C-alpha atoms as an extended CHARMM CRD file, in Angstrom:
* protein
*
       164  EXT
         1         1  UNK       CA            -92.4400000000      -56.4900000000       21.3040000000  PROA      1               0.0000000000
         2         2  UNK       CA            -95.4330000000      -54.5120000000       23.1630000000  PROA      2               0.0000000000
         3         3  UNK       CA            -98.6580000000      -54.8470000000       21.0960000000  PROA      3               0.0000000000
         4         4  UNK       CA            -99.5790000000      -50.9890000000       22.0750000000  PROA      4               0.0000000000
         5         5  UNK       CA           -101.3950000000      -50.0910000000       18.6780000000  PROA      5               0.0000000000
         6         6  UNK       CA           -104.6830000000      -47.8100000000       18.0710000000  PROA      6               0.0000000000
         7         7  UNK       CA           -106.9300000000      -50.9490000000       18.6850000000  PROA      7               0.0000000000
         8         8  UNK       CA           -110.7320000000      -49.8650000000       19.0520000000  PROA      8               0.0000000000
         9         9  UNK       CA           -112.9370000000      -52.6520000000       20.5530000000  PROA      9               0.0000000000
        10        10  UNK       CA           -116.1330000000      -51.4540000000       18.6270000000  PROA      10              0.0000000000
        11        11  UNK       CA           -114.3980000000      -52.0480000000       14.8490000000  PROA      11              0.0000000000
        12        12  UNK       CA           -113.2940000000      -54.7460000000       16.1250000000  PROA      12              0.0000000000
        13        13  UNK       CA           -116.7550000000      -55.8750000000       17.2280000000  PROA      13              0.0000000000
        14        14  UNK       CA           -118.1100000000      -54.4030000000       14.2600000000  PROA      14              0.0000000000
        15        15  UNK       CA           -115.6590000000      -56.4980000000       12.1740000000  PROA      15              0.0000000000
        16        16  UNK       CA           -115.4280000000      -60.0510000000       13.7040000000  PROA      16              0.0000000000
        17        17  UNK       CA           -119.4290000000      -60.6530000000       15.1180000000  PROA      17              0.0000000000
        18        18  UNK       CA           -117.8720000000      -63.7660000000       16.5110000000  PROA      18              0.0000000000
        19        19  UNK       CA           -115.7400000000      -62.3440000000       19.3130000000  PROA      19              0.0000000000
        20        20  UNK       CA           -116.8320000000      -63.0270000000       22.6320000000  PROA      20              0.0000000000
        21        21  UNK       CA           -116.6720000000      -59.3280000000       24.6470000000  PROA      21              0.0000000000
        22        22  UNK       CA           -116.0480000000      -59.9410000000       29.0840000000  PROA      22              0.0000000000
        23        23  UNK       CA           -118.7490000000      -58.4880000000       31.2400000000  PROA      23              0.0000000000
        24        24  UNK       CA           -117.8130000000      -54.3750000000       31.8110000000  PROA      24              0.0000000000
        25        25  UNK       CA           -116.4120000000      -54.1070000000       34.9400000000  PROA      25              0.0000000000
        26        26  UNK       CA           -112.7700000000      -53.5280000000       34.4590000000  PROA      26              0.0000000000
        27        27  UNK       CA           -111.0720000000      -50.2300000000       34.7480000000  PROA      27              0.0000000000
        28        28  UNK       CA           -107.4430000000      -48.8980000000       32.9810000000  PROA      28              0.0000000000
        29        29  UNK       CA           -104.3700000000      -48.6010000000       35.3920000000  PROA      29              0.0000000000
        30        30  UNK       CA           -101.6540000000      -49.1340000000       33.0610000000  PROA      30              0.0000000000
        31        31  UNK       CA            -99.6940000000      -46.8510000000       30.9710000000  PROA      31              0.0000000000
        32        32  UNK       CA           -100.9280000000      -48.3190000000       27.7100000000  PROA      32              0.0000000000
        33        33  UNK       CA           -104.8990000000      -47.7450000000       27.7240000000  PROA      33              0.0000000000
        34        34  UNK       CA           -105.4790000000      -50.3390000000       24.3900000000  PROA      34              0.0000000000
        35        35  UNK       CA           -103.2430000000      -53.4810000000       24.1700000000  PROA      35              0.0000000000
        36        36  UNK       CA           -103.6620000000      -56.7540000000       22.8030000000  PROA      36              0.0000000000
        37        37  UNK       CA           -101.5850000000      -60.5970000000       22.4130000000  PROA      37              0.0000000000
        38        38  UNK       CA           -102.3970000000      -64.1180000000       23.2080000000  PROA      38              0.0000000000
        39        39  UNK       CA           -104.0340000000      -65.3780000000       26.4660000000  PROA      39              0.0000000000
        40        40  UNK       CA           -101.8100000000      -66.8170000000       28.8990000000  PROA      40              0.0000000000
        41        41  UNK       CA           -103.3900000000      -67.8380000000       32.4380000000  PROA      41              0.0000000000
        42        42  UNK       CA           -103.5280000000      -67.6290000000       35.8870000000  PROA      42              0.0000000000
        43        43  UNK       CA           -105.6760000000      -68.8890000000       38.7310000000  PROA      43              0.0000000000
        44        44  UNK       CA           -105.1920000000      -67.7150000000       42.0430000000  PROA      44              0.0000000000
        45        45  UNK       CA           -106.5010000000      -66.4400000000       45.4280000000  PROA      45              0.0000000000
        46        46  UNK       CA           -105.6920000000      -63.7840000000       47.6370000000  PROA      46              0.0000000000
        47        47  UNK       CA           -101.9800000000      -65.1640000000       46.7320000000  PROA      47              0.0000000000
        48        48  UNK       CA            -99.7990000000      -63.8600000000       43.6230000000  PROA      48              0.0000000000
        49        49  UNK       CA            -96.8090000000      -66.1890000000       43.7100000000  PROA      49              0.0000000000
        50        50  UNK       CA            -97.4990000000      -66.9990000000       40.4500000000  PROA      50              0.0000000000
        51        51  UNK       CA            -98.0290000000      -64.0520000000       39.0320000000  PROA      51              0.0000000000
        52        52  UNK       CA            -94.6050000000      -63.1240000000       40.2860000000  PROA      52              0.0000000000
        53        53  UNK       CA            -93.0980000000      -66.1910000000       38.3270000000  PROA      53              0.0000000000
        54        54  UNK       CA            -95.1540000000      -65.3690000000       35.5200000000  PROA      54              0.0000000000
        55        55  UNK       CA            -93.7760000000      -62.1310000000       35.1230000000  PROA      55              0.0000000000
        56        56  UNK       CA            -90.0550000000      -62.9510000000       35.2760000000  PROA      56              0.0000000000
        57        57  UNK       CA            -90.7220000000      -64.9410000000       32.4330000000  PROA      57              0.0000000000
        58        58  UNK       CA            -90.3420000000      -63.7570000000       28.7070000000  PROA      58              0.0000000000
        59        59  UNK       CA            -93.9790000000      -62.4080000000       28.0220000000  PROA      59              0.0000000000
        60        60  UNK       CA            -93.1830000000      -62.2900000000       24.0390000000  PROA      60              0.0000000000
        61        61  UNK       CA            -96.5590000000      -59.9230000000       23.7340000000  PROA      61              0.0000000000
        62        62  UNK       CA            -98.8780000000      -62.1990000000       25.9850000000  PROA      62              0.0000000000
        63        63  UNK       CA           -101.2580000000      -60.9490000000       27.8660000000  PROA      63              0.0000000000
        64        64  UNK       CA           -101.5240000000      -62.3210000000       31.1850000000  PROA      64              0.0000000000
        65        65  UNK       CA           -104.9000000000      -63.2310000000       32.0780000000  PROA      65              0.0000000000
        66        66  UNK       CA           -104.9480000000      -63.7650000000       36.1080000000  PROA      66              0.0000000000
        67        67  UNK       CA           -108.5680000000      -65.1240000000       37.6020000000  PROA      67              0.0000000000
        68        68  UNK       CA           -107.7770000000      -63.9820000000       41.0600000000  PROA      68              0.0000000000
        69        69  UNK       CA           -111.3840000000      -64.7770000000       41.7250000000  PROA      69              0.0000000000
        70        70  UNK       CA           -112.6430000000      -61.2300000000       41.8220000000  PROA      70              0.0000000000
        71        71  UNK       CA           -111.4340000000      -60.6560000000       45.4510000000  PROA      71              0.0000000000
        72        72  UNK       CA           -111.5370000000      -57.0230000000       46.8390000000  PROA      72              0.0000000000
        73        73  UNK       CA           -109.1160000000      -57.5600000000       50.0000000000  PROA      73              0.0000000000
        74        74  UNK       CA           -105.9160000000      -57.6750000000       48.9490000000  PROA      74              0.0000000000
        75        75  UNK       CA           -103.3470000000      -56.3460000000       45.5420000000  PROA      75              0.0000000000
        76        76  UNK       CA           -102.3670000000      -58.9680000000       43.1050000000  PROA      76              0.0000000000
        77        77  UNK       CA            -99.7980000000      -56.7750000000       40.9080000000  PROA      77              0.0000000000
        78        78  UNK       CA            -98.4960000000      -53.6930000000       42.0290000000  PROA      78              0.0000000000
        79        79  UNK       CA            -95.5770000000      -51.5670000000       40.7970000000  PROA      79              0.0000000000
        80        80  UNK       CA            -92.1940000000      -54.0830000000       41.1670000000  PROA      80              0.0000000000
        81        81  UNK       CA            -93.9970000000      -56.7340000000       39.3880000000  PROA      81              0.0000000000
        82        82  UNK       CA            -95.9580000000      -54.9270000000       36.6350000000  PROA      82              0.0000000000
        83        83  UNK       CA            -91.9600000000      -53.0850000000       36.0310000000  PROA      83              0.0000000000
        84        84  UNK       CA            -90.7890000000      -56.6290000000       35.5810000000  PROA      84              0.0000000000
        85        85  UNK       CA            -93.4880000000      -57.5820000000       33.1650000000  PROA      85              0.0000000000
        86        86  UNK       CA            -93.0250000000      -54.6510000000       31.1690000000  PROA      86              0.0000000000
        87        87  UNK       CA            -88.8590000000      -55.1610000000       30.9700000000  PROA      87              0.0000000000
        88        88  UNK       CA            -89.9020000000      -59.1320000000       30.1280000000  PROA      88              0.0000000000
        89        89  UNK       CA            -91.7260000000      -58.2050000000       27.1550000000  PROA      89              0.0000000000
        90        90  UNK       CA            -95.8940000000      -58.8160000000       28.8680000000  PROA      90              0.0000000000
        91        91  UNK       CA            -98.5830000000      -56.9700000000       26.6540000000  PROA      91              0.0000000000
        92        92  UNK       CA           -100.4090000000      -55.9990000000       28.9310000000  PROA      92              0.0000000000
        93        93  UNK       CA           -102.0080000000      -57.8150000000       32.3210000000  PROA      93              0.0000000000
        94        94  UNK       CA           -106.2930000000      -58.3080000000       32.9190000000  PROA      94              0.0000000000
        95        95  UNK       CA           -106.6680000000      -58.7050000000       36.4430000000  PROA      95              0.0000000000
        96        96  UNK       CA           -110.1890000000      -60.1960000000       38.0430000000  PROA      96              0.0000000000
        97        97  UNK       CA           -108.9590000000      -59.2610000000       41.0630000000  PROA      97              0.0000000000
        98        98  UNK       CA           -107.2420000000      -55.7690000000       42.5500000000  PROA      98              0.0000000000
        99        99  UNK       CA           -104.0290000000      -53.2890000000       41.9810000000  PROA      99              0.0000000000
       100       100  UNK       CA           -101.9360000000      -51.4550000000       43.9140000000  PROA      100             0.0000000000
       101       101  UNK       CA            -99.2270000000      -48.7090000000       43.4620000000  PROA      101             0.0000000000
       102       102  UNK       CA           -101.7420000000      -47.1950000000       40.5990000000  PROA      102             0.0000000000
       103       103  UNK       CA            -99.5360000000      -44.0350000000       40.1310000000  PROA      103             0.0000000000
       104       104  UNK       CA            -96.7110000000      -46.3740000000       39.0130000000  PROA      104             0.0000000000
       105       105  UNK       CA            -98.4480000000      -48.4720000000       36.9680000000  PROA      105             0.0000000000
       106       106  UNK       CA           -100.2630000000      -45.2250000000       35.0410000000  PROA      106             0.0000000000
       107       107  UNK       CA            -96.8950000000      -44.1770000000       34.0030000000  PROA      107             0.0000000000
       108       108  UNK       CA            -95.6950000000      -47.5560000000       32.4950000000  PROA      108             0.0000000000
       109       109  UNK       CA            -95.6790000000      -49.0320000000       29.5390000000  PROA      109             0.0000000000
       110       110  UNK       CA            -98.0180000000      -51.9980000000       29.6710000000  PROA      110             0.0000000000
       111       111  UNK       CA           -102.0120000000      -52.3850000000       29.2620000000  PROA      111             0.0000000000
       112       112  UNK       CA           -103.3780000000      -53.1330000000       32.9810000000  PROA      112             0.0000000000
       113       113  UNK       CA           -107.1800000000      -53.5980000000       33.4020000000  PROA      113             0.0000000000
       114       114  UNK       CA           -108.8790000000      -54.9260000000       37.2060000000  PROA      114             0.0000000000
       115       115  UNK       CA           -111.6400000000      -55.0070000000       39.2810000000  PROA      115             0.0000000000
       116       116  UNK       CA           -110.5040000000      -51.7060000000       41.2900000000  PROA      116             0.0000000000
       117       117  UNK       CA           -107.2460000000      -50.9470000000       43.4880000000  PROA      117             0.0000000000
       118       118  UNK       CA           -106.3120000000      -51.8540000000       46.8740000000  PROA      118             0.0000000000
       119       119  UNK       CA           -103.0090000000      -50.5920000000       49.0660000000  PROA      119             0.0000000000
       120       120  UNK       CA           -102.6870000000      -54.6350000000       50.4960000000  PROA      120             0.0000000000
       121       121  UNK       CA           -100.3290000000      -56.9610000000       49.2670000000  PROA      121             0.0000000000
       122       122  UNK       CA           -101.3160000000      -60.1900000000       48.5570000000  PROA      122             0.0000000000
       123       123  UNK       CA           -100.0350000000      -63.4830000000       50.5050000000  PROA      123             0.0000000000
       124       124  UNK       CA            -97.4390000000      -65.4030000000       49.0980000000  PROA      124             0.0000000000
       125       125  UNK       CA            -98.2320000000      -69.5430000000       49.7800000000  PROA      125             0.0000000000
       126       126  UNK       CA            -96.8510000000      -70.2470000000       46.0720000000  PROA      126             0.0000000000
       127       127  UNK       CA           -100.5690000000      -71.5150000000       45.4770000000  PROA      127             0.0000000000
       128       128  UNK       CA           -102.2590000000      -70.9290000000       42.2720000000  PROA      128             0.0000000000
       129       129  UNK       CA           -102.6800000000      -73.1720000000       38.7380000000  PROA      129             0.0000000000
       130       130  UNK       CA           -101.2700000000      -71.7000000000       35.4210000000  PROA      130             0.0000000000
       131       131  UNK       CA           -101.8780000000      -72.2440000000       31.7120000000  PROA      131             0.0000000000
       132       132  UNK       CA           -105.4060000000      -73.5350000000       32.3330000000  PROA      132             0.0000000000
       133       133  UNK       CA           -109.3880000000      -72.0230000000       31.1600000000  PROA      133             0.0000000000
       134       134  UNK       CA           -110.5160000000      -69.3640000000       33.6470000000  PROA      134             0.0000000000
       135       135  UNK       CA           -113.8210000000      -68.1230000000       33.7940000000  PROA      135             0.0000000000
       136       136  UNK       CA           -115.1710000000      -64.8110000000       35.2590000000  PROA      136             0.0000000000
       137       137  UNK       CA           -117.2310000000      -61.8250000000       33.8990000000  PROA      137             0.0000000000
       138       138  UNK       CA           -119.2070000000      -64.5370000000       31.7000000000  PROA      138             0.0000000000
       139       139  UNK       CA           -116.6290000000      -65.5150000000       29.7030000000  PROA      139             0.0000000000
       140       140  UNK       CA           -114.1110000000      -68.3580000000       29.5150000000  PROA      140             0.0000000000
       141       141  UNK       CA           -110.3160000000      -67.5450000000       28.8980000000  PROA      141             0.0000000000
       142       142  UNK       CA           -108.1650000000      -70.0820000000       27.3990000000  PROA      142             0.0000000000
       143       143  UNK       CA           -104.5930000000      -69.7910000000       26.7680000000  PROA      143             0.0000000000
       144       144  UNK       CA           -104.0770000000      -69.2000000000       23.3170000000  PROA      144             0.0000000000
       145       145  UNK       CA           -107.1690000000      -67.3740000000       22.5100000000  PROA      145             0.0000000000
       146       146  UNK       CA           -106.6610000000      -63.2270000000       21.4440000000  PROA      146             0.0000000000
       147       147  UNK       CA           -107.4150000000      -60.5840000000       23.9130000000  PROA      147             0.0000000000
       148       148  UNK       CA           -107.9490000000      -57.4580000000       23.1360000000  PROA      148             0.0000000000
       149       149  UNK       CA           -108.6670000000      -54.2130000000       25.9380000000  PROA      149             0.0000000000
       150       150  UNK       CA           -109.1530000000      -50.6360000000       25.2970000000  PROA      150             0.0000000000
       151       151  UNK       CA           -111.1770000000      -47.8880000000       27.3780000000  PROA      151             0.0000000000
       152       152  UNK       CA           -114.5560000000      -49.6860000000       25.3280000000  PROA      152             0.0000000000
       153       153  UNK       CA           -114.2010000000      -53.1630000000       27.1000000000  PROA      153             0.0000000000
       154       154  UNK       CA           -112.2280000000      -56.5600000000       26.6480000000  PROA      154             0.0000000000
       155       155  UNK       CA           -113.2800000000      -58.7040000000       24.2190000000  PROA      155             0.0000000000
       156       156  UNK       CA           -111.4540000000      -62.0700000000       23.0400000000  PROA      156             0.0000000000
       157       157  UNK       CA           -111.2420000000      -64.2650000000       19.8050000000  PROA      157             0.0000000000
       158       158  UNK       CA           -110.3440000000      -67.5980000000       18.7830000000  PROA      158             0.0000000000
       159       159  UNK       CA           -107.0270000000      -66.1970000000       16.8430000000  PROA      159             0.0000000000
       160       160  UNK       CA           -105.4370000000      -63.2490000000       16.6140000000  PROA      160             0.0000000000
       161       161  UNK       CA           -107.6170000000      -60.7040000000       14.4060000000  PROA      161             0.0000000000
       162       162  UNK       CA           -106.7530000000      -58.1900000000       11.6470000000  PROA      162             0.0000000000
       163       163  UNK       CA           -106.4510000000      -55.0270000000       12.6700000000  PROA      163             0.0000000000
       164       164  UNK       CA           -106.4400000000      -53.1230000000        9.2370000000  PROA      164             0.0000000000
């Protein structure tokens, strides 16, 4: 149940004024370069414990949203965990933080959009909050919400838009 249509940010923008569009910073790693489903949350530093739990989890089209609090030292999804997502059903993952194992993650079926790449792994301290509003790139995420990511930008609405 991958949401991997022919979204286009800017109709949608065009479209639905209301939307609220993230800061551009993000680049495409995943396999899927537009993907969209509802919000569901992370927050979490330098530690992706629960990202890991979140991904063994049915995903039923989510996208996981993971405020990893923009760090640049250390990988907070790399190729075993983004595999997992995609075989549990995840949308597609937006990551304020880094990836690693980009080769992998190019060739898989899921949307993947973050701050830049690192070869690191992450510590694992099982700390981190889920299912709650994160903020970064001047926008607040709550679970719920719509997210929507192509090569234009992320932008995110209230409820889930129509894409005709």
């Amino acid at each position: 149940m991958t949401h991997s249509i022919d979204i286009v940010t800017p109709d949608l923008c065009d479209a639905h004024p209301e939307v609220t569009v993230l800061d551009p910073m993000f680049a495409n790693f995943g396999g899927l370069e537009a993907f969209y489903g509802p919000i569901r949350t992370i927050k979490c530093f330098e530690d992706n414990s629960m990202v890991k739990q979140a991904v063994a989890e049915p995903g039923n089209g989510a996208v996981l949203v993971v405020d990893a609090g923009g760090s640049h030292r250390c990988a907070m999804l790399g190729d075993m965990l983004a595999e997992q997502a995609v075989a549990n059903g995840w949308a597609g993952v937006v990551m304020y933080g880094c990836v690693r194992d980009v080769e992998i993650l190019a060739s898989l079926p899921i949307g993947v959009q973050a701050l830049g790449s690192h070869p690191r792994k992450s510590e694992k301290r099982g700390e981190g909050q889920r299912d709650i509003g994160v903020t970064f790139a001047g926008v607040t995420l709550q679970p719920g919400q719509w997210l929507y990511a192509d090569n234009n930008g992320i932008i995110v609405a209230e409820q889930e838009l129509p894409l005709s």
